[in-house]
Amino acid sequence: MTNQAVSAPTTSERILDAAEDLFAEKGYSATSLGDVADRVGIRSPSLYNHFKNKEALYQAVLERLLADFTAPQRELDSGPVTYERVFEWLETIVRRHHANPNLARLLQHAALSGGPHTNELIDRFFRPMFQPGARIDGQEVTVFGDAGLQPWAVMAFNNLVMSYVTMAPMYRDLLGQDPFSEAALENQLNLIKSLLRAVFAYRGE
Amino acid sequence: MTNQAVSAPTTSERILDAAEDLFAEKGYSATSLGDVADRVGIRSPSLYNHFKNKEALYQAVLERLLADFTAPQRELDSGPVTYERVFEWLETIVRRHHANPNLARLLQHAALSGGPHTNELIDRFFRPMFQPGARIDGQEVTVFGDAGLQPWAVMAFNNLVMSYVTMAPMYRDLLGQDPFSEAALENQLNLIKSLLRAVFAYRGE
DNA sequence: AATAATAACTAATAGCCGTTAGTATAACCC
DNA sequence: GGGTTATACTAACGGCTATTAGTTATTATT
């Protein structure tokens, strides 16, 4: 009679947890199913009772991550694009990447390798950011010059957020501080928001 | 009687070229010596006539890349840190990363895996950026607030430059343009310089 | 011309990889 | 309680990995 309050994680969930961390750290092909199984505490053939094969495991990991991260984007799209709501959206995704850096790492691995996983990730994560007519308050931002530059700018800010977590080990050693501490999170949040504010405030040379 | 003008690349150089591309694309452990040898057009055991083992090959690749990329940094350190010279330095490293994206990719792989290569790369590439007393014109930049935030800001701008090339495949598919074309380079250069200018111009809320 | 060194090759190694097959044990259903 | 299902296990496979040993052909040195 299993009757716990929040229910202990199932084996499948524990496999997903382990695989997510390992894929994010080493990438797809450098992650071995033996490593995954070791973390869970089972033998690697037992994984096949839960997932068809390595590729299916990767897809399941991806599915779970994307479900978490595309929610704020849909939130932003559901109303007018004001400065305040962009700030909110930015803060939300920064906090979410801090809470779980694995999606950013997975995306970075995929981008580096340019393999078959890349296209799917583009379509499901990045493409939604580039909906036409998503001007900010109907007004273009001076820094970015002509409108043709704007997609680059969106990517730039996204990269700013993501590269913080993909570069986290570098930050740790360089600055001698845990980059995922609450203090470090506030620092990065202030920096990014200040940068965005400077961009909005700037009106030409 | 081989008597060519610029001298054809030696086998060792061709191995380094192939290995550099592959390490940058797939990372250390996902790159096989068989792949490297295939690109050069020889069998994998022949690699051992030129490099002691896989690790030594990686180190040699790294050495050649770092020699290219630390020159501009030493240039900047050799004189007063003015706005103009920071802009110059930024433009130089942006152009250098465009000309050869492989160091950025290698760094990103190392940061993601956090393996033994990470520390060496930090010391040789990033640490020089954080020399004490490198204030800009003796004046702090308002956006970054207190001086304690400044290392974060330096990393942020570096990440902005590097993530462009590590995310290049994403840019290619999203924007439908070669991210390493001359036009794209100018775009990114303008964006980054504009961002830096906005940061300098910004003086509080 | 004889010798030494360079750099390619083939063959073979031990180990790890993803995956399949077959088996045992425990929990559920009727 | 018998049968079914779920999930763990061990054993084994073919393929790929880095690496070593031994061989051969070409080049440079004396």
Coordinates of C-alpha atoms (C1' of nucleotides) in Angstrom, one line a residue:
Chain A
M1 CA 0.0 0.0 0.0
T2 CA 2.1 2.8 -1.3
N3 CA 0.6 6.0 0.1
Q4 CA 3.1 8.8 0.3
A5 CA 2.4 12.5 0.4
V6 CA 4.1 13.7 -2.8
S7 CA 4.8 10.2 -4.3
A8 CA 8.4 9.1 -4.7
P9 CA 9.8 9.4 -8.2
T10 CA 9.3 6.4 -10.4
T11 CA 12.2 4.6 -12.0
S12 CA 11.4 6.2 -15.3
E13 CA 11.6 9.6 -13.7
R14 CA 14.9 8.8 -12.1
I15 CA 16.2 7.7 -15.4
L16 CA 15.1 10.9 -17.0
D17 CA 16.7 12.9 -14.3
A18 CA 20.1 11.1 -14.7
A19 CA 19.9 11.2 -18.5
E20 CA 19.1 14.9 -18.5
D21 CA 22.1 15.8 -16.4
L22 CA 24.4 13.6 -18.4
F23 CA 23.2 14.7 -21.9
A24 CA 23.4 18.3 -20.8
E25 CA 26.9 17.8 -19.5
K26 CA 28.5 15.7 -22.2
G27 CA 26.2 15.9 -25.1
Y28 CA 24.4 13.0 -26.8
S29 CA 27.1 10.8 -28.2
A30 CA 29.5 11.2 -25.3
T31 CA 26.8 10.1 -22.8
S32 CA 26.8 6.3 -22.4
L33 CA 23.8 4.4 -21.2
G34 CA 26.1 2.7 -18.8
D35 CA 26.7 6.1 -17.1
V36 CA 22.9 6.7 -16.9
A37 CA 22.2 3.3 -15.5
D38 CA 25.0 3.7 -12.9
R39 CA 23.5 6.9 -11.6
V40 CA 20.1 5.3 -11.3
G41 CA 21.6 2.2 -9.6
I42 CA 20.5 -0.3 -12.2
R43 CA 22.1 -2.2 -15.1
S44 CA 22.0 -0.6 -18.6
P45 CA 19.8 -3.3 -20.2
S46 CA 17.1 -2.5 -17.7
L47 CA 16.8 0.9 -19.2
Y48 CA 15.1 -0.8 -22.2
N49 CA 12.1 -1.6 -20.0
H50 CA 11.4 2.1 -19.8
F51 CA 12.6 3.6 -23.1
K52 CA 12.8 2.1 -26.6
N53 CA 16.5 3.1 -27.1
K54 CA 19.0 5.9 -26.5
E55 CA 17.4 8.2 -29.0
A56 CA 13.9 7.8 -27.4
L57 CA 15.4 8.5 -24.0
Y58 CA 16.9 11.7 -25.4
Q59 CA 13.6 12.7 -26.9
A60 CA 11.8 12.1 -23.6
V61 CA 14.3 14.3 -21.8
L62 CA 13.8 17.0 -24.4
E63 CA 10.0 16.8 -24.1
R64 CA 10.0 17.3 -20.4
L65 CA 12.4 20.2 -20.6
L66 CA 10.6 22.0 -23.4
A67 CA 7.3 21.7 -21.5
D68 CA 8.8 23.8 -18.7
F69 CA 10.5 26.4 -20.8
T70 CA 8.0 27.3 -23.5
A71 CA 5.4 28.3 -21.0
P72 CA 6.8 31.9 -20.4
Q73 CA 7.1 32.4 -24.1
R74 CA 3.4 31.6 -24.6
E75 CA 2.6 33.9 -21.7
L76 CA 4.4 36.8 -23.4
D77 CA 2.7 36.2 -26.7
S78 CA -0.8 36.2 -25.1
G79 CA -0.8 40.0 -24.5
P80 CA 0.6 43.3 -25.7
V81 CA 4.4 43.6 -25.8
T82 CA 5.2 46.4 -23.4
Y83 CA 8.6 47.2 -21.8
E84 CA 7.3 45.9 -18.5
R85 CA 6.1 42.6 -19.9
V86 CA 9.4 42.1 -21.7
F87 CA 11.3 42.7 -18.5
E88 CA 9.0 40.2 -16.8
W89 CA 9.5 37.6 -19.5
L90 CA 13.3 38.1 -19.3
E91 CA 13.3 37.7 -15.6
T92 CA 11.2 34.6 -15.8
I93 CA 13.5 32.8 -18.2
V94 CA 16.6 33.9 -16.4
R95 CA 15.2 32.4 -13.2
R96 CA 14.1 29.3 -15.0
H97 CA 17.5 28.7 -16.6
H98 CA 19.0 29.2 -13.1
A99 CA 16.6 26.7 -11.6
N100 CA 17.5 24.2 -14.3
P101 CA 20.4 24.9 -16.6
N102 CA 20.0 21.7 -18.5
L103 CA 18.0 23.0 -21.5
A104 CA 20.5 25.7 -22.2
R105 CA 23.2 23.2 -22.1
L106 CA 21.4 20.8 -24.4
L107 CA 20.7 23.6 -26.8
Q108 CA 24.3 24.6 -26.8
H109 CA 25.5 21.0 -27.5
A110 CA 23.0 20.7 -30.3
A111 CA 24.1 24.0 -31.8
L112 CA 27.8 23.1 -31.6
S113 CA 27.3 19.7 -33.3
G114 CA 24.8 20.9 -35.8
G115 CA 23.4 17.3 -35.8
P116 CA 19.9 16.1 -36.4
H117 CA 18.7 17.3 -33.1
T118 CA 19.4 20.9 -34.0
N119 CA 16.5 21.5 -36.3
E120 CA 13.9 20.1 -33.9
L121 CA 15.3 22.3 -31.1
I122 CA 15.2 25.4 -33.3
D123 CA 11.6 24.8 -34.3
R124 CA 10.4 24.1 -30.8
F125 CA 12.4 26.6 -28.8
F126 CA 13.7 29.5 -30.9
R127 CA 11.2 29.8 -33.7
P128 CA 8.4 31.0 -31.4
M129 CA 10.5 34.0 -30.5
F130 CA 10.4 35.3 -34.0
Q131 CA 6.7 35.8 -34.6
P132 CA 6.1 38.5 -37.1
G133 CA 4.7 41.8 -35.8
A134 CA 6.2 41.4 -32.3
R135 CA 7.4 45.0 -32.2
I136 CA 8.0 46.4 -28.8
D137 CA 5.1 48.8 -28.1
G138 CA 4.8 49.3 -31.8
Q139 CA 8.1 51.1 -31.7
E140 CA 11.5 50.0 -32.8
V141 CA 14.5 50.2 -30.5
T142 CA 17.0 52.7 -31.7
V143 CA 20.1 50.7 -30.8
F144 CA 19.3 48.0 -33.2
G145 CA 19.0 50.3 -36.2
D146 CA 16.8 49.1 -39.0
A147 CA 14.2 46.4 -38.3
G148 CA 16.3 43.8 -40.2
L149 CA 18.7 43.8 -37.2
Q150 CA 16.0 42.9 -34.7
P151 CA 16.1 39.1 -34.9
W152 CA 19.9 39.3 -34.3
A153 CA 19.1 41.4 -31.2
V154 CA 16.6 38.9 -29.9
M155 CA 19.1 36.1 -30.3
A156 CA 21.8 38.3 -28.7
F157 CA 19.8 38.7 -25.5
N158 CA 18.8 35.1 -25.5
N159 CA 22.5 34.1 -25.8
L160 CA 23.3 36.5 -23.0
V161 CA 21.0 34.5 -20.7
M162 CA 21.9 31.1 -22.0
S163 CA 25.7 31.6 -22.1
Y164 CA 25.7 32.4 -18.4
V165 CA 24.6 28.9 -17.5
T166 CA 26.6 27.2 -20.3
M167 CA 29.7 29.0 -19.1
A168 CA 28.9 28.5 -15.4
P169 CA 32.0 26.4 -14.6
M170 CA 34.2 29.2 -16.0
Y171 CA 32.4 31.7 -13.8
R172 CA 32.8 29.5 -10.8
D173 CA 36.6 29.3 -11.2
L174 CA 37.1 32.9 -12.4
L175 CA 35.0 34.7 -9.8
G176 CA 35.4 32.3 -7.0
Q177 CA 31.7 32.1 -6.4
D178 CA 28.9 29.7 -7.0
P179 CA 27.2 31.0 -10.2
F180 CA 23.9 29.4 -9.2
S181 CA 23.7 31.0 -5.7
E182 CA 20.9 33.4 -5.0
A183 CA 23.4 36.3 -4.9
A184 CA 24.9 35.5 -8.3
L185 CA 21.4 35.1 -9.8
E186 CA 20.5 38.6 -8.6
N187 CA 23.8 40.0 -10.0
Q188 CA 23.2 38.5 -13.4
L189 CA 19.6 39.6 -13.4
N190 CA 20.6 43.2 -12.6
L191 CA 23.2 43.2 -15.3
I192 CA 20.9 41.9 -18.0
K193 CA 18.0 44.2 -17.0
S194 CA 20.4 47.1 -16.9
L195 CA 21.7 46.3 -20.3
L196 CA 18.2 46.0 -21.7
R197 CA 17.3 49.3 -20.0
A198 CA 20.3 51.0 -21.5
V199 CA 19.3 49.7 -24.9
F200 CA 15.8 51.1 -24.5
A201 CA 17.1 54.5 -23.2
Y202 CA 19.7 54.9 -25.9
R203 CA 18.7 57.2 -28.7
G204 CA 21.5 57.4 -31.1
E205 CA 25.0 58.8 -30.9
Chain B
M1 CA 62.5 19.2 -56.2
T2 CA 59.6 20.7 -54.2
N3 CA 60.0 24.4 -54.5
Q4 CA 56.6 26.1 -54.0
A5 CA 56.0 29.7 -53.1
V6 CA 54.2 29.5 -49.8
S7 CA 55.1 25.8 -49.0
A8 CA 52.3 23.2 -48.9
P9 CA 51.0 22.3 -45.4
T10 CA 52.9 19.4 -43.8
T11 CA 51.0 16.3 -42.7
S12 CA 51.2 17.4 -39.1
E13 CA 49.5 20.7 -40.0
R14 CA 46.8 18.9 -42.0
I15 CA 46.2 16.7 -38.9
L16 CA 45.9 19.7 -36.7
D17 CA 43.5 21.3 -39.1
A18 CA 41.3 18.3 -39.2
A19 CA 41.5 17.7 -35.5
E20 CA 40.7 21.3 -34.7
D21 CA 37.5 21.3 -36.8
L22 CA 36.4 18.0 -35.3
F23 CA 37.2 18.8 -31.7
A24 CA 35.4 22.1 -32.1
E25 CA 32.4 20.4 -33.6
K26 CA 31.9 17.3 -31.5
G27 CA 34.0 17.9 -28.4
Y28 CA 37.0 15.8 -27.2
S29 CA 35.5 12.4 -26.5
A30 CA 33.0 12.3 -29.3
T31 CA 35.8 12.9 -31.8
S32 CA 37.5 9.7 -32.9
L33 CA 41.0 9.5 -34.3
G34 CA 39.5 7.5 -37.1
D35 CA 37.5 10.5 -38.2
V36 CA 40.6 12.7 -38.0
A37 CA 42.6 10.3 -40.0
D38 CA 39.9 9.9 -42.6
R39 CA 39.9 13.7 -43.2
V40 CA 43.6 13.7 -43.7
G41 CA 43.5 10.7 -45.9
I42 CA 45.6 8.4 -43.8
R43 CA 45.0 5.5 -41.4
S44 CA 44.6 6.2 -37.7
P45 CA 47.7 4.5 -36.4
S46 CA 49.8 6.9 -38.7
L47 CA 48.7 9.7 -36.5
Y48 CA 51.0 8.4 -33.8
N49 CA 54.0 9.3 -36.0
H50 CA 53.1 12.9 -35.4
F51 CA 51.5 13.1 -32.0
K52 CA 52.0 11.0 -28.9
N53 CA 48.3 10.3 -28.4
K54 CA 44.8 11.8 -28.6
E55 CA 45.4 14.1 -25.6
A56 CA 48.6 15.4 -27.0
L57 CA 46.9 16.1 -30.3
Y58 CA 44.2 18.1 -28.4
Q59 CA 46.8 20.1 -26.6
A60 CA 48.6 20.9 -29.8
V61 CA 45.4 22.1 -31.4
L62 CA 44.8 24.3 -28.3
E63 CA 48.3 25.7 -28.4
R64 CA 47.9 26.8 -32.0
L65 CA 44.5 28.4 -31.4
L66 CA 45.6 30.3 -28.2
A67 CA 48.6 31.7 -29.9
D68 CA 46.3 33.4 -32.4
F69 CA 43.7 34.7 -29.9
T70 CA 45.7 36.0 -27.0
A71 CA 47.6 38.5 -29.2
P72 CA 44.9 41.1 -29.2
Q73 CA 44.5 40.9 -25.4
R74 CA 48.2 41.6 -24.9
E75 CA 47.8 44.5 -27.4
L76 CA 45.1 46.0 -25.2
D77 CA 47.0 45.5 -22.0
S78 CA 50.0 47.3 -23.5
G79 CA 48.5 50.8 -23.3
P80 CA 45.9 53.0 -21.6
V81 CA 42.3 51.6 -21.6
T82 CA 40.3 54.2 -23.5
Y83 CA 36.9 53.8 -25.1
E84 CA 38.5 53.8 -28.5
R85 CA 40.9 51.1 -27.7
V86 CA 38.2 48.9 -26.1
F87 CA 36.2 49.2 -29.3
E88 CA 39.2 48.3 -31.3
W89 CA 39.9 45.3 -29.1
L90 CA 36.3 44.2 -29.3
E91 CA 36.3 44.5 -33.1
T92 CA 39.5 42.6 -33.4
I93 CA 38.3 39.6 -31.4
V94 CA 34.9 39.6 -33.1
R95 CA 36.7 39.5 -36.5
R96 CA 39.0 36.8 -35.2
H97 CA 36.2 34.6 -34.0
H98 CA 34.5 35.0 -37.3
A99 CA 37.7 34.1 -39.2
N100 CA 38.1 31.0 -37.0
P101 CA 35.2 30.0 -34.8
N102 CA 37.0 27.0 -33.4
L103 CA 38.4 28.4 -30.2
A104 CA 35.0 29.6 -29.1
R105 CA 33.6 26.2 -29.8
L106 CA 36.4 24.5 -28.0
L107 CA 35.9 26.8 -25.0
Q108 CA 32.2 26.1 -25.0
H109 CA 32.7 22.4 -25.1
A110 CA 35.1 22.6 -22.2
A111 CA 32.8 24.8 -20.2
L112 CA 29.9 22.5 -20.7
S113 CA 31.7 19.4 -19.7
G114 CA 33.7 21.0 -16.9
G115 CA 36.4 18.4 -17.5
P116 CA 40.1 18.6 -16.9
H117 CA 40.6 20.9 -20.0
T118 CA 38.5 23.6 -18.4
N119 CA 40.9 24.9 -15.9
E120 CA 43.7 25.2 -18.4
L121 CA 41.5 27.2 -20.8
I122 CA 40.4 29.5 -18.0
D123 CA 43.9 30.3 -17.0
R124 CA 45.2 30.8 -20.5
F125 CA 42.3 32.6 -22.1
F126 CA 40.0 34.2 -19.6
R127 CA 42.2 35.0 -16.7
P128 CA 44.2 37.7 -18.6
M129 CA 41.0 39.6 -19.0
F130 CA 40.7 40.2 -15.3
Q131 CA 43.9 42.0 -14.5
P132 CA 43.4 44.3 -11.6
G133 CA 43.3 48.0 -12.2
A134 CA 42.0 47.8 -15.7
R135 CA 39.4 50.5 -15.2
I136 CA 38.1 52.1 -18.3
D137 CA 39.7 55.6 -18.5
G138 CA 39.9 55.4 -14.7
Q139 CA 36.1 55.7 -14.6
E140 CA 33.6 53.1 -13.9
V141 CA 30.7 52.4 -16.2
T142 CA 27.4 53.3 -14.7
V143 CA 25.4 50.4 -16.0
F144 CA 27.4 47.9 -14.1
G145 CA 26.8 49.6 -10.8
D146 CA 29.4 48.8 -8.2
A147 CA 32.8 47.6 -9.2
G148 CA 32.0 44.1 -7.9
L149 CA 29.8 43.7 -10.9
Q150 CA 32.4 44.5 -13.5
P151 CA 33.9 41.0 -13.9
W152 CA 30.4 39.8 -14.7
A153 CA 30.1 42.5 -17.3
V154 CA 33.4 41.6 -19.0
M155 CA 32.2 37.9 -19.1
A156 CA 28.8 39.0 -20.5
F157 CA 30.4 40.9 -23.4
N158 CA 32.8 38.0 -24.1
N159 CA 29.9 35.6 -24.1
L160 CA 28.0 37.8 -26.5
V161 CA 30.9 37.5 -28.9
M162 CA 31.5 33.8 -28.4
S163 CA 27.9 32.7 -28.4
Y164 CA 27.4 34.1 -31.8
V165 CA 29.7 31.6 -33.3
T166 CA 28.8 28.7 -31.0
M167 CA 25.2 29.3 -32.0
A168 CA 26.0 29.8 -35.6
P169 CA 24.0 26.8 -36.9
M170 CA 20.9 28.1 -35.1
Y171 CA 21.4 31.5 -36.7
R172 CA 21.8 29.9 -40.1
D173 CA 18.5 28.1 -40.0
L174 CA 16.6 30.8 -38.1
L175 CA 17.6 33.8 -40.2
G176 CA 18.2 32.0 -43.5
Q177 CA 21.6 33.6 -43.9
D178 CA 25.2 32.5 -43.6
P179 CA 26.2 33.7 -40.2
F180 CA 29.8 33.9 -41.4
S181 CA 29.2 36.0 -44.4
E182 CA 30.7 39.5 -44.6
A183 CA 27.3 41.1 -44.3
A184 CA 26.4 39.1 -41.2
L185 CA 29.8 39.9 -39.6
E186 CA 29.1 43.6 -40.1
N187 CA 25.6 43.2 -38.6
Q188 CA 26.9 41.6 -35.5
L189 CA 29.7 44.0 -35.2
N190 CA 27.3 46.9 -35.3
L191 CA 25.0 45.3 -32.8
I192 CA 27.8 44.6 -30.3
K193 CA 29.4 48.0 -30.7
S194 CA 26.0 49.7 -30.3
L195 CA 25.3 47.7 -27.2
L196 CA 28.7 48.8 -25.8
R197 CA 28.0 52.4 -26.7
A198 CA 24.6 52.3 -25.1
V199 CA 26.3 50.9 -21.9
F200 CA 28.8 53.8 -21.9
A201 CA 26.2 56.4 -22.7
Y202 CA 23.7 55.2 -20.1
R203 CA 23.8 57.2 -16.9
G204 CA 21.3 55.7 -14.5
E205 CA 17.5 55.5 -14.6
Chain C
dA1 C1' 76.5 3.4 -51.9
dA2 C1' 75.5 2.3 -47.2
dT3 C1' 73.0 3.9 -43.3
dA4 C1' 69.8 6.1 -40.5
dA5 C1' 65.4 8.3 -39.9
dT6 C1' 60.7 9.4 -41.3
dA7 C1' 56.3 8.2 -42.0
dA8 C1' 53.1 5.4 -44.2
dC9 C1' 50.9 0.7 -43.8
dT10 C1' 48.5 -3.9 -41.8
dA11 C1' 47.3 -6.7 -38.0
dA12 C1' 46.0 -7.2 -33.5
dT13 C1' 45.0 -5.9 -28.5
dA14 C1' 41.6 -4.9 -24.7
dG15 C1' 37.9 -2.3 -23.5
dC16 C1' 33.6 0.1 -24.0
dC17 C1' 29.4 1.0 -26.8
dG18 C1' 24.2 0.2 -27.8
dT19 C1' 21.3 -3.5 -28.2
dT20 C1' 19.0 -8.2 -28.0
dA21 C1' 17.7 -12.6 -25.9
dG22 C1' 16.6 -15.2 -22.2
dT23 C1' 15.6 -15.7 -17.3
dA24 C1' 14.0 -14.7 -12.5
dT25 C1' 11.1 -12.2 -9.1
dA26 C1' 7.7 -9.6 -7.4
dA27 C1' 3.1 -7.3 -7.9
dC28 C1' -1.4 -7.2 -9.8
dC29 C1' -6.1 -9.3 -11.8
dC30 C1' -9.8 -12.7 -11.9
Chain D
dG1 C1' -4.2 -19.6 -6.4
dG2 C1' -3.0 -19.5 -11.4
dG3 C1' -1.9 -16.4 -14.9
dT4 C1' -0.4 -12.1 -16.5
dT5 C1' 2.4 -8.1 -16.5
dA6 C1' 6.2 -5.3 -15.1
dT7 C1' 10.8 -4.8 -14.2
dA8 C1' 15.0 -6.3 -12.7
dC9 C1' 18.9 -9.4 -13.9
dT10 C1' 23.0 -12.0 -16.6
dA11 C1' 25.1 -13.3 -20.9
dA12 C1' 26.3 -12.3 -25.3
dC13 C1' 26.6 -10.0 -30.0
dG14 C1' 28.9 -7.0 -33.4
dG15 C1' 30.9 -2.7 -33.9
dC16 C1' 33.8 1.0 -32.7
dT17 C1' 37.6 3.0 -29.7
dA18 C1' 42.5 4.3 -28.6
dT19 C1' 46.7 2.2 -28.8
dT20 C1' 50.8 -1.0 -29.8
dA21 C1' 53.8 -3.9 -32.6
dG22 C1' 55.9 -5.0 -36.5
dT23 C1' 56.7 -4.1 -41.5
dT24 C1' 57.8 -1.5 -45.7
dA25 C1' 58.9 2.2 -48.7
dT26 C1' 60.7 6.7 -49.2
dT27 C1' 63.8 10.4 -47.9
dA28 C1' 68.0 12.4 -45.8
dT29 C1' 72.8 11.9 -44.1
dT30 C1' 77.4 10.4 -44.2

